[in-house]
Coordinates of C-alpha atoms in Angstrom, one line a residue:
M1 CA 10.0 -3.1 27.9
T2 CA 7.5 -5.3 26.1
K3 CA 8.5 -6.2 22.6
R4 CA 6.1 -4.9 20.0
T5 CA 4.2 -7.3 17.9
H6 CA 4.1 -7.0 14.1
P7 CA 0.6 -5.4 14.0
E8 CA 1.8 -2.7 16.5
R9 CA 4.9 -2.0 14.4
V10 CA 2.6 -1.3 11.4
F11 CA -0.1 0.5 13.5
P12 CA 1.5 1.8 16.7
A13 CA -1.8 3.1 18.1
L14 CA -2.7 -0.5 19.0
A15 CA -0.2 -0.2 21.9
W16 CA -1.9 2.8 23.5
P17 CA -4.2 0.9 25.8
R18 CA -1.3 -0.7 27.6
Q19 CA 0.3 2.7 28.1
W20 CA -2.9 4.1 29.7
A21 CA -2.5 1.9 32.7
N22 CA -1.6 3.7 35.9
G23 CA -3.4 6.9 35.0
G24 CA -1.9 7.6 31.5
L25 CA -5.3 8.3 30.0
R26 CA -5.9 11.4 32.2
G27 CA -2.5 12.8 31.2
D28 CA -3.3 12.5 27.5
L29 CA -6.6 14.3 27.9
L30 CA -5.2 17.2 29.8
A31 CA -2.1 17.4 27.6
G32 CA -4.3 17.5 24.5
L33 CA -6.3 20.4 25.8
T34 CA -3.2 22.3 26.9
V35 CA -1.5 21.9 23.5
A36 CA -4.7 22.9 21.6
L37 CA -4.7 26.3 23.4
V38 CA -1.2 26.9 21.9
L39 CA -1.9 25.2 18.6
I40 CA -4.8 27.3 17.5
P41 CA -3.1 30.7 17.5
Q42 CA 0.1 29.1 16.2
A43 CA -1.8 27.5 13.3
L44 CA -3.2 30.9 12.3
A45 CA 0.2 32.5 12.6
Y46 CA 2.1 29.9 10.6
A47 CA -0.4 29.8 7.8
K48 CA 0.2 33.5 7.5
L49 CA 3.9 32.9 7.5
A50 CA 3.5 30.6 4.5
G51 CA 1.4 33.2 2.7
L52 CA -1.8 31.2 3.0
P53 CA -5.2 32.0 4.5
P54 CA -5.5 31.5 8.2
Q55 CA -8.0 28.7 8.0
V56 CA -5.5 26.6 6.1
G57 CA -3.4 26.4 9.3
L58 CA -6.4 25.1 11.3
Y59 CA -7.2 22.6 8.6
A60 CA -3.6 21.3 8.8
A61 CA -4.0 20.8 12.5
L62 CA -7.0 18.4 12.1
L63 CA -6.6 15.1 10.1
P64 CA -2.8 15.5 9.5
A65 CA -2.3 15.6 13.2
V66 CA -4.5 12.6 13.8
V67 CA -2.8 10.5 11.1
A68 CA 0.7 11.3 12.4
A69 CA -0.4 10.3 15.9
L70 CA -1.9 7.0 14.7
F71 CA 1.0 5.9 12.6
G72 CA 4.0 7.6 14.3
S73 CA 6.2 5.8 16.9
C74 CA 6.6 8.6 19.4
G75 CA 3.3 9.4 21.1
Q76 CA 4.3 12.8 22.5
L77 CA 5.0 14.4 19.1
S78 CA 2.6 17.2 18.3
T79 CA 2.2 17.4 14.5
G80 CA 0.7 20.4 12.7
P81 CA 1.9 23.7 11.2
V82 CA 5.4 24.7 12.3
A83 CA 7.4 27.9 11.7
L84 CA 10.4 26.4 9.8
T85 CA 8.3 24.3 7.5
S86 CA 5.9 27.1 6.9
L87 CA 8.8 29.4 5.9
L88 CA 10.0 26.8 3.5
V89 CA 6.5 26.5 2.0
G90 CA 6.2 30.2 1.6
A91 CA 9.7 30.5 0.1
S92 CA 8.9 27.7 -2.4
I93 CA 5.4 28.7 -3.6
L94 CA 5.3 32.5 -3.5
P95 CA 7.7 32.9 -6.4
L96 CA 5.7 30.4 -8.5
A97 CA 2.3 32.0 -7.7
G98 CA 3.1 35.0 -9.8
G99 CA 1.4 37.3 -7.3
S100 CA -1.9 35.4 -7.6
P101 CA -3.3 34.4 -4.2
E102 CA -5.5 31.8 -5.9
Q103 CA -2.4 29.8 -7.0
L104 CA -0.9 29.6 -3.5
I105 CA -3.2 26.9 -2.1
P106 CA -2.9 24.5 -5.0
L107 CA 0.9 24.9 -4.9
A108 CA 0.9 24.2 -1.1
L109 CA -1.2 21.1 -1.6
L110 CA 1.1 19.8 -4.3
L111 CA 4.2 20.5 -2.1
A112 CA 2.5 18.7 0.8
L113 CA 1.8 15.7 -1.4
M114 CA 5.3 15.5 -2.8
S115 CA 7.1 16.0 0.4
G116 CA 4.8 13.4 2.1
L117 CA 5.4 10.8 -0.6
I118 CA 9.2 11.3 -0.3
Q119 CA 9.0 10.7 3.5
L120 CA 6.6 7.8 3.0
A121 CA 8.8 6.1 0.5
L122 CA 11.9 6.5 2.7
G123 CA 10.0 5.0 5.6
V124 CA 8.5 2.1 3.7
L125 CA 11.8 1.2 2.1
R126 CA 13.7 1.6 5.4
L127 CA 15.9 4.3 4.0
G128 CA 15.7 6.8 6.8
W129 CA 19.5 6.7 7.2
L130 CA 19.7 8.8 4.0
L131 CA 18.6 11.8 6.0
N132 CA 21.7 11.4 8.1
L133 CA 23.5 12.9 5.1
L134 CA 22.4 16.3 6.4
S135 CA 25.0 16.9 9.1
M136 CA 24.0 18.6 12.4
P137 CA 26.3 21.7 11.8
V138 CA 24.7 22.3 8.4
L139 CA 21.2 21.9 9.9
M140 CA 22.0 24.3 12.7
G141 CA 23.4 26.8 10.3
F142 CA 20.3 26.6 8.3
V143 CA 18.0 26.7 11.3
N144 CA 19.7 29.8 12.7
A145 CA 19.5 31.6 9.3
A146 CA 15.9 30.5 8.7
A147 CA 14.9 31.7 12.2
L148 CA 16.6 35.0 11.6
I149 CA 14.8 35.3 8.3
I150 CA 11.4 34.4 9.9
C151 CA 12.0 37.2 12.5
L152 CA 12.8 39.6 9.7
T153 CA 9.7 38.7 7.7
Q154 CA 7.5 39.4 10.8
I155 CA 8.9 42.8 11.6
P156 CA 6.8 44.5 8.8
S157 CA 3.6 42.9 10.2
L158 CA 4.7 43.9 13.7
F159 CA 4.8 47.5 12.6
G160 CA 1.8 47.4 10.4
I161 CA 3.8 47.6 7.1
T162 CA 3.4 45.6 3.9
L163 CA 6.7 44.5 2.6
A164 CA 6.8 44.2 -1.2
Q165 CA 8.0 40.8 -2.4
G166 CA 11.5 41.1 -3.8
E167 CA 14.4 38.9 -4.6
H168 CA 16.5 39.9 -1.6
L169 CA 14.5 39.7 1.6
V170 CA 17.2 40.9 3.9
L171 CA 17.8 44.1 1.9
G172 CA 14.1 44.7 1.6
V173 CA 13.6 44.6 5.4
A174 CA 16.7 46.8 5.8
R175 CA 15.2 49.5 3.5
M176 CA 11.9 49.2 5.3
L177 CA 13.4 49.9 8.7
T178 CA 15.2 53.0 7.4
D179 CA 11.9 54.4 6.2
N180 CA 9.5 55.1 9.1
R181 CA 7.0 57.1 7.2
S182 CA 4.6 54.2 6.7
L183 CA 4.6 52.9 10.3
H184 CA 1.2 52.3 11.9
A185 CA 1.2 53.4 15.5
A186 CA -1.7 51.2 16.7
S187 CA -0.1 48.1 15.0
M188 CA 3.2 48.9 16.6
A189 CA 1.5 49.1 20.0
F190 CA -0.3 45.8 19.6
G191 CA 2.7 44.0 18.1
L192 CA 5.3 45.2 20.6
G193 CA 2.9 45.0 23.5
A194 CA 2.0 41.4 22.7
L195 CA 5.6 40.5 22.2
G196 CA 6.6 42.1 25.5
A197 CA 3.7 40.3 27.3
L198 CA 4.7 36.9 25.8
L199 CA 8.3 37.4 26.9
L200 CA 7.3 38.5 30.4
L201 CA 4.9 35.6 30.9
K202 CA 7.5 33.1 29.7
R203 CA 10.0 34.6 32.2
L204 CA 7.9 35.3 35.2
A205 CA 5.1 32.7 34.9
P206 CA 6.4 29.9 32.6
R207 CA 3.6 27.5 33.7
L208 CA 0.9 29.8 32.4
P209 CA -0.3 29.3 28.8
G210 CA 1.1 32.7 27.6
V211 CA 0.1 32.5 24.0
P212 CA -3.7 31.9 24.4
I213 CA -3.8 34.5 27.3
V214 CA -2.1 37.2 25.2
V215 CA -4.2 36.3 22.1
A216 CA -7.5 36.4 24.0
A217 CA -6.6 39.7 25.6
S218 CA -5.5 41.2 22.2
I219 CA -8.8 40.1 20.6
A220 CA -10.8 41.7 23.3
L221 CA -8.8 44.9 23.3
S222 CA -8.8 45.1 19.5
A223 CA -12.7 44.9 19.4
L224 CA -12.9 47.4 22.3
V225 CA -10.8 50.1 20.7
G226 CA -11.8 49.5 17.1
F227 CA -8.4 48.5 15.8
E228 CA -9.7 47.4 12.4
A229 CA -11.7 50.6 11.9
G230 CA -8.5 52.6 12.6
G231 CA -6.7 50.9 9.7
G232 CA -5.2 48.0 11.6
G233 CA -4.9 44.5 10.0
V234 CA -7.0 41.7 11.6
V235 CA -7.5 38.1 10.8
G236 CA -11.1 38.7 9.7
Q237 CA -13.5 36.1 8.6
I238 CA -12.5 32.4 8.9
P239 CA -15.1 30.0 7.3
P240 CA -16.7 28.0 10.1
S241 CA -16.7 24.7 8.3
L242 CA -14.9 21.5 7.9
P243 CA -12.0 21.4 5.4
A244 CA -13.1 20.5 1.9
L245 CA -11.6 17.5 0.2
S246 CA -8.9 18.8 -2.2
L247 CA -6.9 17.5 -5.1
P248 CA -3.4 18.8 -5.7
P249 CA -2.7 20.0 -9.3
L250 CA -1.0 16.9 -10.7
R251 CA 1.0 18.7 -13.4
P252 CA 4.4 17.2 -14.3
D253 CA 5.9 20.7 -15.0
L254 CA 4.9 22.0 -11.5
A255 CA 6.0 18.7 -9.9
M256 CA 9.5 19.0 -11.4
T257 CA 9.7 22.6 -10.4
L258 CA 8.8 21.8 -6.8
L259 CA 10.8 18.6 -6.5
P260 CA 13.9 20.3 -4.9
A261 CA 11.7 22.2 -2.5
A262 CA 9.8 19.0 -1.6
F263 CA 13.0 17.2 -0.8
V264 CA 14.1 20.0 1.5
V265 CA 10.7 20.2 3.2
A266 CA 10.8 16.4 3.7
M267 CA 14.3 16.5 5.0
V268 CA 14.2 19.5 7.3
S269 CA 10.7 18.8 8.7
F270 CA 11.7 15.3 9.6
M271 CA 14.9 16.4 11.2
E272 CA 12.8 18.7 13.4
A273 CA 10.5 15.8 14.2
A274 CA 13.5 13.4 14.9
S275 CA 15.1 16.0 17.2
S276 CA 11.9 16.1 19.3
A277 CA 11.5 12.3 19.2
K278 CA 15.1 11.7 20.3
L279 CA 14.9 14.1 23.2
I280 CA 11.6 12.7 24.4
S281 CA 12.5 9.1 24.0
G282 CA 15.7 9.7 25.9
R283 CA 13.7 11.0 28.9
T284 CA 10.9 8.4 28.7
R285 CA 13.2 5.5 27.8
Q286 CA 10.7 4.4 25.2
A287 CA 12.2 3.4 21.9
W288 CA 11.2 5.3 18.8
N289 CA 11.5 4.0 15.2
Q290 CA 12.9 6.4 12.6
D291 CA 11.4 4.6 9.6
Q292 CA 8.0 4.3 11.3
E293 CA 8.1 8.0 12.2
L294 CA 8.9 8.8 8.5
I295 CA 5.8 6.8 7.6
G296 CA 3.6 8.7 10.1
Q297 CA 5.0 12.1 9.1
G298 CA 4.7 11.3 5.4
L299 CA 1.1 10.1 5.7
S300 CA 0.2 13.3 7.6
K301 CA 1.5 15.4 4.8
V302 CA -0.4 13.4 2.3
A303 CA -3.5 13.8 4.4
A304 CA -3.0 17.5 4.4
A305 CA -2.7 17.5 0.6
F306 CA -6.2 16.0 0.3
T307 CA -7.9 18.0 3.1
S308 CA -7.1 21.6 2.0
G309 CA -4.1 21.8 4.4
M310 CA -0.4 22.6 4.1
P311 CA 2.9 20.7 4.8
V312 CA 3.1 19.9 8.5
S313 CA 5.7 18.6 10.8
A314 CA 6.2 17.8 14.5
S315 CA 6.6 21.0 16.5
F316 CA 9.6 21.1 18.9
S317 CA 7.9 23.5 21.3
R318 CA 4.4 21.9 21.2
S319 CA 6.0 18.4 21.6
A320 CA 7.9 19.6 24.6
L321 CA 4.7 21.1 26.0
N322 CA 2.9 17.8 25.3
Y323 CA 5.6 15.8 27.2
A324 CA 5.7 18.3 30.1
S325 CA 1.9 18.0 30.4
E326 CA 2.3 14.2 30.9
A327 CA 1.1 12.9 27.6
R328 CA 1.9 9.3 27.1
T329 CA 0.4 8.4 23.7
G330 CA -0.9 9.9 20.5
L331 CA -4.3 10.3 22.1
S332 CA -3.3 13.7 23.3
S333 CA -2.9 14.8 19.6
L334 CA -6.4 13.4 18.9
V335 CA -7.8 15.5 21.7
A336 CA -5.9 18.6 20.5
A337 CA -7.3 18.0 17.0
A338 CA -10.9 17.7 18.5
V339 CA -10.5 21.0 20.3
V340 CA -9.3 22.7 17.1
L341 CA -12.3 21.2 15.3
V342 CA -14.7 22.7 17.9
A343 CA -12.9 26.1 17.6
L344 CA -13.1 25.9 13.8
L345 CA -16.8 25.1 13.8
Y346 CA -18.1 27.4 16.6
L347 CA -15.4 29.9 17.7
T348 CA -14.1 31.4 14.5
P349 CA -16.2 34.6 14.9
L350 CA -14.3 35.3 18.1
L351 CA -11.0 35.4 16.0
W352 CA -12.2 38.1 13.6
H353 CA -10.6 40.9 15.7
L354 CA -7.3 39.1 16.3
P355 CA -4.7 41.7 15.2
K356 CA -2.1 40.5 12.6
P357 CA 0.7 42.2 14.6
V358 CA -0.1 39.9 17.5
L359 CA 0.3 36.9 15.2
A360 CA 3.7 38.3 14.2
A361 CA 4.5 38.5 17.9
V362 CA 3.5 34.9 18.5
I363 CA 5.8 33.9 15.6
L364 CA 8.7 36.0 16.9
Q365 CA 8.4 34.6 20.4
A366 CA 8.3 31.0 19.2
V367 CA 11.1 31.3 16.7
G368 CA 13.4 33.6 18.7
G369 CA 14.5 30.6 20.8
L370 CA 15.8 28.8 17.7
I371 CA 18.5 31.4 17.2
D372 CA 21.7 30.1 18.8
L373 CA 24.8 31.4 17.1
K374 CA 27.0 29.7 19.7
V375 CA 26.4 26.4 18.0
L376 CA 28.3 27.7 14.9
R377 CA 31.3 28.5 17.1
R378 CA 31.1 25.1 18.8
A379 CA 31.1 23.4 15.4
W380 CA 34.2 25.4 14.3
R381 CA 36.0 24.4 17.5
A382 CA 35.0 20.7 17.0
H383 CA 36.3 20.5 13.4
R384 CA 37.1 23.3 11.0
D385 CA 35.2 21.5 8.2
D386 CA 32.1 21.3 10.4
G387 CA 32.4 25.0 11.2
L388 CA 32.9 25.9 7.6
G389 CA 29.8 23.9 6.6
A390 CA 27.7 25.6 9.3
I391 CA 28.9 29.1 8.5
V392 CA 28.6 28.7 4.7
T393 CA 25.1 27.3 5.1
F394 CA 24.1 30.2 7.4
L395 CA 25.4 32.8 5.0
A396 CA 24.1 31.1 1.9
T397 CA 20.6 30.8 3.4
L398 CA 20.6 34.5 4.1
A399 CA 22.0 35.4 0.7
F400 CA 19.4 33.2 -1.2
A401 CA 16.4 34.4 0.9
P402 CA 13.6 34.1 0.2
N403 CA 14.7 31.0 -1.8
I404 CA 16.2 29.5 1.4
Q405 CA 16.1 25.9 0.2
N406 CA 19.2 26.9 -1.9
G407 CA 21.0 27.6 1.3
I408 CA 20.6 24.1 2.7
F409 CA 21.6 22.6 -0.7
T410 CA 24.7 24.7 -0.6
G411 CA 25.6 23.4 2.8
L412 CA 24.7 19.8 1.9
F413 CA 26.9 19.8 -1.2
L414 CA 29.8 21.4 0.7
T415 CA 29.8 18.9 3.5
L416 CA 29.6 16.0 1.1
A417 CA 32.5 17.4 -0.9
L418 CA 34.5 17.9 2.3
M419 CA 33.7 14.4 3.5
V420 CA 35.0 13.0 0.2
Y421 CA 38.1 15.2 0.5
R422 CA 38.8 14.1 4.0
S423 CA 38.4 10.4 3.1
M424 CA 41.0 10.9 0.4
R425 CA 43.5 12.0 3.0
P426 CA 43.5 9.2 5.6
R427 CA 45.9 9.3 8.5
V428 CA 49.1 7.2 7.9
A429 CA 51.4 7.0 11.0
L430 CA 54.7 5.3 11.7
L431 CA 54.6 3.5 15.1
G432 CA 57.1 3.0 17.9
L433 CA 56.9 1.3 21.3
H434 CA 55.5 3.7 23.9
P435 CA 56.4 3.5 27.6
D436 CA 52.9 2.3 28.3
G437 CA 53.6 -0.9 26.3
T438 CA 51.5 0.1 23.3
Y439 CA 52.6 1.0 19.8
R440 CA 51.8 4.7 19.1
D441 CA 52.6 7.5 16.7
L442 CA 56.4 7.6 16.4
H443 CA 56.7 11.3 15.6
R444 CA 54.1 12.6 18.0
F445 CA 55.6 10.9 21.0
G446 CA 59.2 11.0 20.0
L447 CA 59.6 7.2 19.8
S448 CA 62.0 5.0 17.9
H449 CA 61.5 2.3 15.3
P450 CA 61.4 -1.2 16.8
H451 CA 64.3 -2.5 14.7
P452 CA 66.7 -1.0 12.1
Q453 CA 65.3 -3.2 9.4
L454 CA 61.6 -3.2 10.4
V455 CA 59.0 -0.4 10.2
I456 CA 55.5 -0.4 11.6
V457 CA 52.9 1.7 9.7
R458 CA 49.3 2.2 10.8
F459 CA 46.6 3.0 8.2
D460 CA 43.4 4.6 9.7
S461 CA 40.9 4.1 6.9
P462 CA 39.1 1.6 4.7
L463 CA 41.3 0.5 1.8
T464 CA 39.1 1.5 -1.2
F465 CA 39.4 3.2 -4.5
V466 CA 39.3 6.5 -2.6
T467 CA 42.2 5.7 -0.3
A468 CA 44.3 3.3 -2.4
A469 CA 46.7 5.9 -3.6
P470 CA 47.4 7.3 -0.1
F471 CA 47.9 3.8 1.1
E472 CA 50.4 3.1 -1.6
D473 CA 52.3 6.3 -0.9
G474 CA 52.3 5.6 2.8
L475 CA 53.8 2.2 2.4
L476 CA 56.4 3.4 0.0
R477 CA 57.4 6.2 2.4
A478 CA 57.5 3.6 5.2
A479 CA 59.9 1.4 3.1
R480 CA 62.2 4.5 2.9
A481 CA 61.8 5.5 6.6
Q482 CA 65.2 3.8 7.5
Q483 CA 68.3 3.1 5.5
D484 CA 67.9 -0.7 5.3
V485 CA 64.3 -1.6 5.7
R486 CA 63.5 -5.2 5.0
V487 CA 60.0 -5.5 6.4
V488 CA 57.0 -3.1 6.6
L489 CA 54.5 -4.3 9.2
V490 CA 51.0 -2.8 8.5
S491 CA 49.0 -2.3 11.7
A492 CA 45.6 -2.9 10.0
A493 CA 43.1 -2.6 12.9
G494 CA 41.8 0.6 11.3
I495 CA 41.2 -1.1 7.9
N496 CA 37.5 -2.2 8.2
E497 CA 36.8 -2.6 4.5
M498 CA 38.7 -3.4 1.3
D499 CA 37.3 -3.2 -2.2
A500 CA 38.6 -4.4 -5.6
T501 CA 40.9 -1.3 -6.1
G502 CA 42.3 -1.8 -2.6
L503 CA 43.0 -5.5 -3.3
Y504 CA 44.6 -4.7 -6.7
T505 CA 46.8 -2.0 -5.1
L506 CA 47.9 -4.3 -2.3
A507 CA 48.8 -7.1 -4.6
G508 CA 50.9 -4.7 -6.7
L509 CA 52.7 -3.5 -3.6
I510 CA 53.5 -7.0 -2.5
E511 CA 55.0 -7.8 -5.9
R512 CA 56.9 -4.5 -5.9
F513 CA 58.3 -5.0 -2.4
H514 CA 59.3 -8.6 -3.3
A515 CA 61.3 -7.3 -6.3
Q516 CA 63.1 -4.8 -4.0
G517 CA 64.0 -7.5 -1.5
Q518 CA 61.5 -6.3 1.0
S519 CA 58.3 -7.7 2.4
I520 CA 54.9 -6.6 3.8
A521 CA 53.3 -8.2 6.9
F522 CA 50.0 -7.5 8.6
C523 CA 48.6 -7.5 12.1
G524 CA 45.1 -6.9 13.4
L525 CA 43.3 -7.7 10.1
K526 CA 39.6 -7.8 10.5
K527 CA 37.4 -10.7 9.4
Q528 CA 35.6 -8.8 6.6
V529 CA 39.0 -7.8 5.2
V530 CA 40.4 -11.3 5.3
D531 CA 37.2 -12.6 3.7
A532 CA 37.7 -10.1 0.8
M533 CA 41.3 -11.3 0.4
E534 CA 40.2 -15.0 0.4
R535 CA 37.6 -14.3 -2.3
D536 CA 40.3 -12.5 -4.4
G537 CA 42.8 -15.3 -3.9
L538 CA 45.3 -13.0 -2.2
W539 CA 45.1 -14.5 1.2
P540 CA 47.0 -17.8 0.6
R541 CA 50.0 -15.7 -0.6
I542 CA 50.3 -13.7 2.5
A543 CA 48.6 -15.8 5.2
D544 CA 51.9 -16.8 6.8
V545 CA 52.8 -13.1 7.6
A546 CA 49.3 -11.6 7.9
A547 CA 47.5 -13.6 10.7
Y548 CA 49.2 -11.8 13.6
R549 CA 46.7 -10.2 16.0
T550 CA 48.9 -7.5 17.7
E551 CA 52.1 -5.6 16.8
Q552 CA 54.0 -7.4 19.6
Q553 CA 53.0 -10.8 18.3
A554 CA 54.1 -9.9 14.8
L555 CA 57.4 -8.6 16.1
D556 CA 58.1 -11.7 18.2
A557 CA 57.7 -13.8 15.0
L558 CA 59.4 -11.5 12.5
L559 CA 62.4 -10.1 14.3
P560 CA 64.3 -13.4 14.7
G561 CA 64.5 -13.6 10.9
L562 CA 66.3 -10.3 10.7
P563 CA 68.8 -9.4 9.3
A564 CA 69.8 -12.9 8.1
A565 CA 66.7 -13.6 6.1
T566 CA 63.7 -11.8 4.7
L567 CA 60.1 -12.9 4.6
A568 CA 58.9 -15.1 1.8

C-alpha cells in the first residue's frame, strides 16, 4: 500500500486518480447512478421522518454528500439523510418547535451546525477516541429501540392516520392501533402493498433496485387511480430549484438547549459511519482514518447547515450498495449527488403523486433490518454488565420516546458507572505451581503455596487511586494466608500503571510489613512502573527484591533465605 503524502491526508480526494487505474473509474460511475436511484426516495422519506419538508432531504443529499466524499477517508461511504439520524433530529426539534412548522427548518439547521462542529473539533484535535466511550452493547440497545420506534412512527402513515404528537410515543401508537375507525383503506392498500413488494423483491430478486421500482410503480398507480382525490396523502409539490443559502439561528439559548441532542447526533451518526467504514475497509484492505472521517462527516453537516439541509450521516445500507456496485473512490458520491441534482431540477413534478404510505413502507423496509434483539442476549452472555447496559438503554430509549437521546445518555452513564465500579474491584489471586510449570490461581486449580513462609499474589490491574485500597487489602490478606508468612511475592505483570496514590500505598505497605518482620518482593514489573518508582525514589529501596522477571526466578533467589533470614 502506498503511503499517503501529507496533502492527501488533508485532502484525501487527491488520491483518487491512482485508484482509478485498472477500470476503477467505470465502477464509480455505475455505483453513483445505482446509489442515486435508492437515495432519492430515501431522502424524501427520511426528511419526512424528521418532520421536515421532502425537499430538505434532497438538499441534504447534494453539497453535504460531496463534501463528505472529498474530505472523508473511506471512498465507499454514501453520506446523506439516514433513518437513525433523522429520527434523532425529529425527536430533538419537534418538541422545541411548539407545533410551528416554520420553526422546524431553522432548528434542524442549527442542530446540523452544532453536531458538525462537534465532529469537526474531535477530528481536528485527534480526539476521535472519545467516541469509544459509547460501548457497542449500549449502541446496539439504542439502535434496536430506535429502529423499533421508527417502525412505530411509520405505522400511522402506512395506514393513512395522523398521530397526534404526545409525550409517550409508544402509548400513542398503541391507542391508535386499537381504534380502527380512522383507517384509510386506500392508504393501507398502497402502504402494505408497497411494503410487501419491497420485501418480495429483496427476497426473490435482491439484485434489482427494489426501492426505485416500487416507488415508480406507486407514483404511476397513484396518478392513475386518483389517490390524492380520494383523500390519500401524497408528497405534493417539491420546489424545482437549487437549495438556498441558509443561516442557522445563532441564538445562545437555543444552542444550549440543543447541545445534548447535538452531542448525541454527532456521536451516533459517526458510530454508524464508522461501522460502515470498518466493514468496507476490512474487505478492501484499505486503511481508513477515524479522525479524518470525523472531519469529513463534520464538514458535511456544516455544509448542510448553510444549504437548507439537515443533519446527515453515512448510510450503512447505501454504503454497502456502493461497495457492492464496485465503487472505489468518493467520485461515486459525486455522481450520485449530480443525479439527485438533475432529479431536483427537472423531475420533481413526477414525484407529486408519490403516496406518503409508500414512503413509510420504504422506511420500514430499510429500518426493519436494524432490529436484532439477539445482540442483547449475546451481550448478556458475554458479560452481565454489558447485557445490563444494553437492556437498560433499550428500555430507557423506549420509555423516553420521542426524546430518545435521553435513552442513550442513560446507557452511557450506566456503562461508565459500571466501568468505574469494575475497576474498583480488581482481581487479586494467590498463586501456586501448576503441573504445566506455570504459577496459576491457587484456589481455582487446587494448588499449594510454594513454601510455608512465602506467598505469591497476583494483582490484575493498574495500581492507581481507584485500586490502591483493594491492593492493600489483597496484600494484607496474603500476609495472613499461612501461619508464618515471611515474604509476600507480588506477581506484577498485570500492573501496567502506577500513580502517586499507588506509590504512596506501596511505600506504606513496605514500612508496615517491615515492622511486622515481613517483606514484599516483586517479579514481572514493567518499565513504566519501574520508571514511576524511580521518579518517586522508591525503587532504590526495593530494587534488590523487585528486579525478578518471573515467579520461578524470584523463588530461586528468595527461598534459600528462608526460614533463617528475612529480606532486607
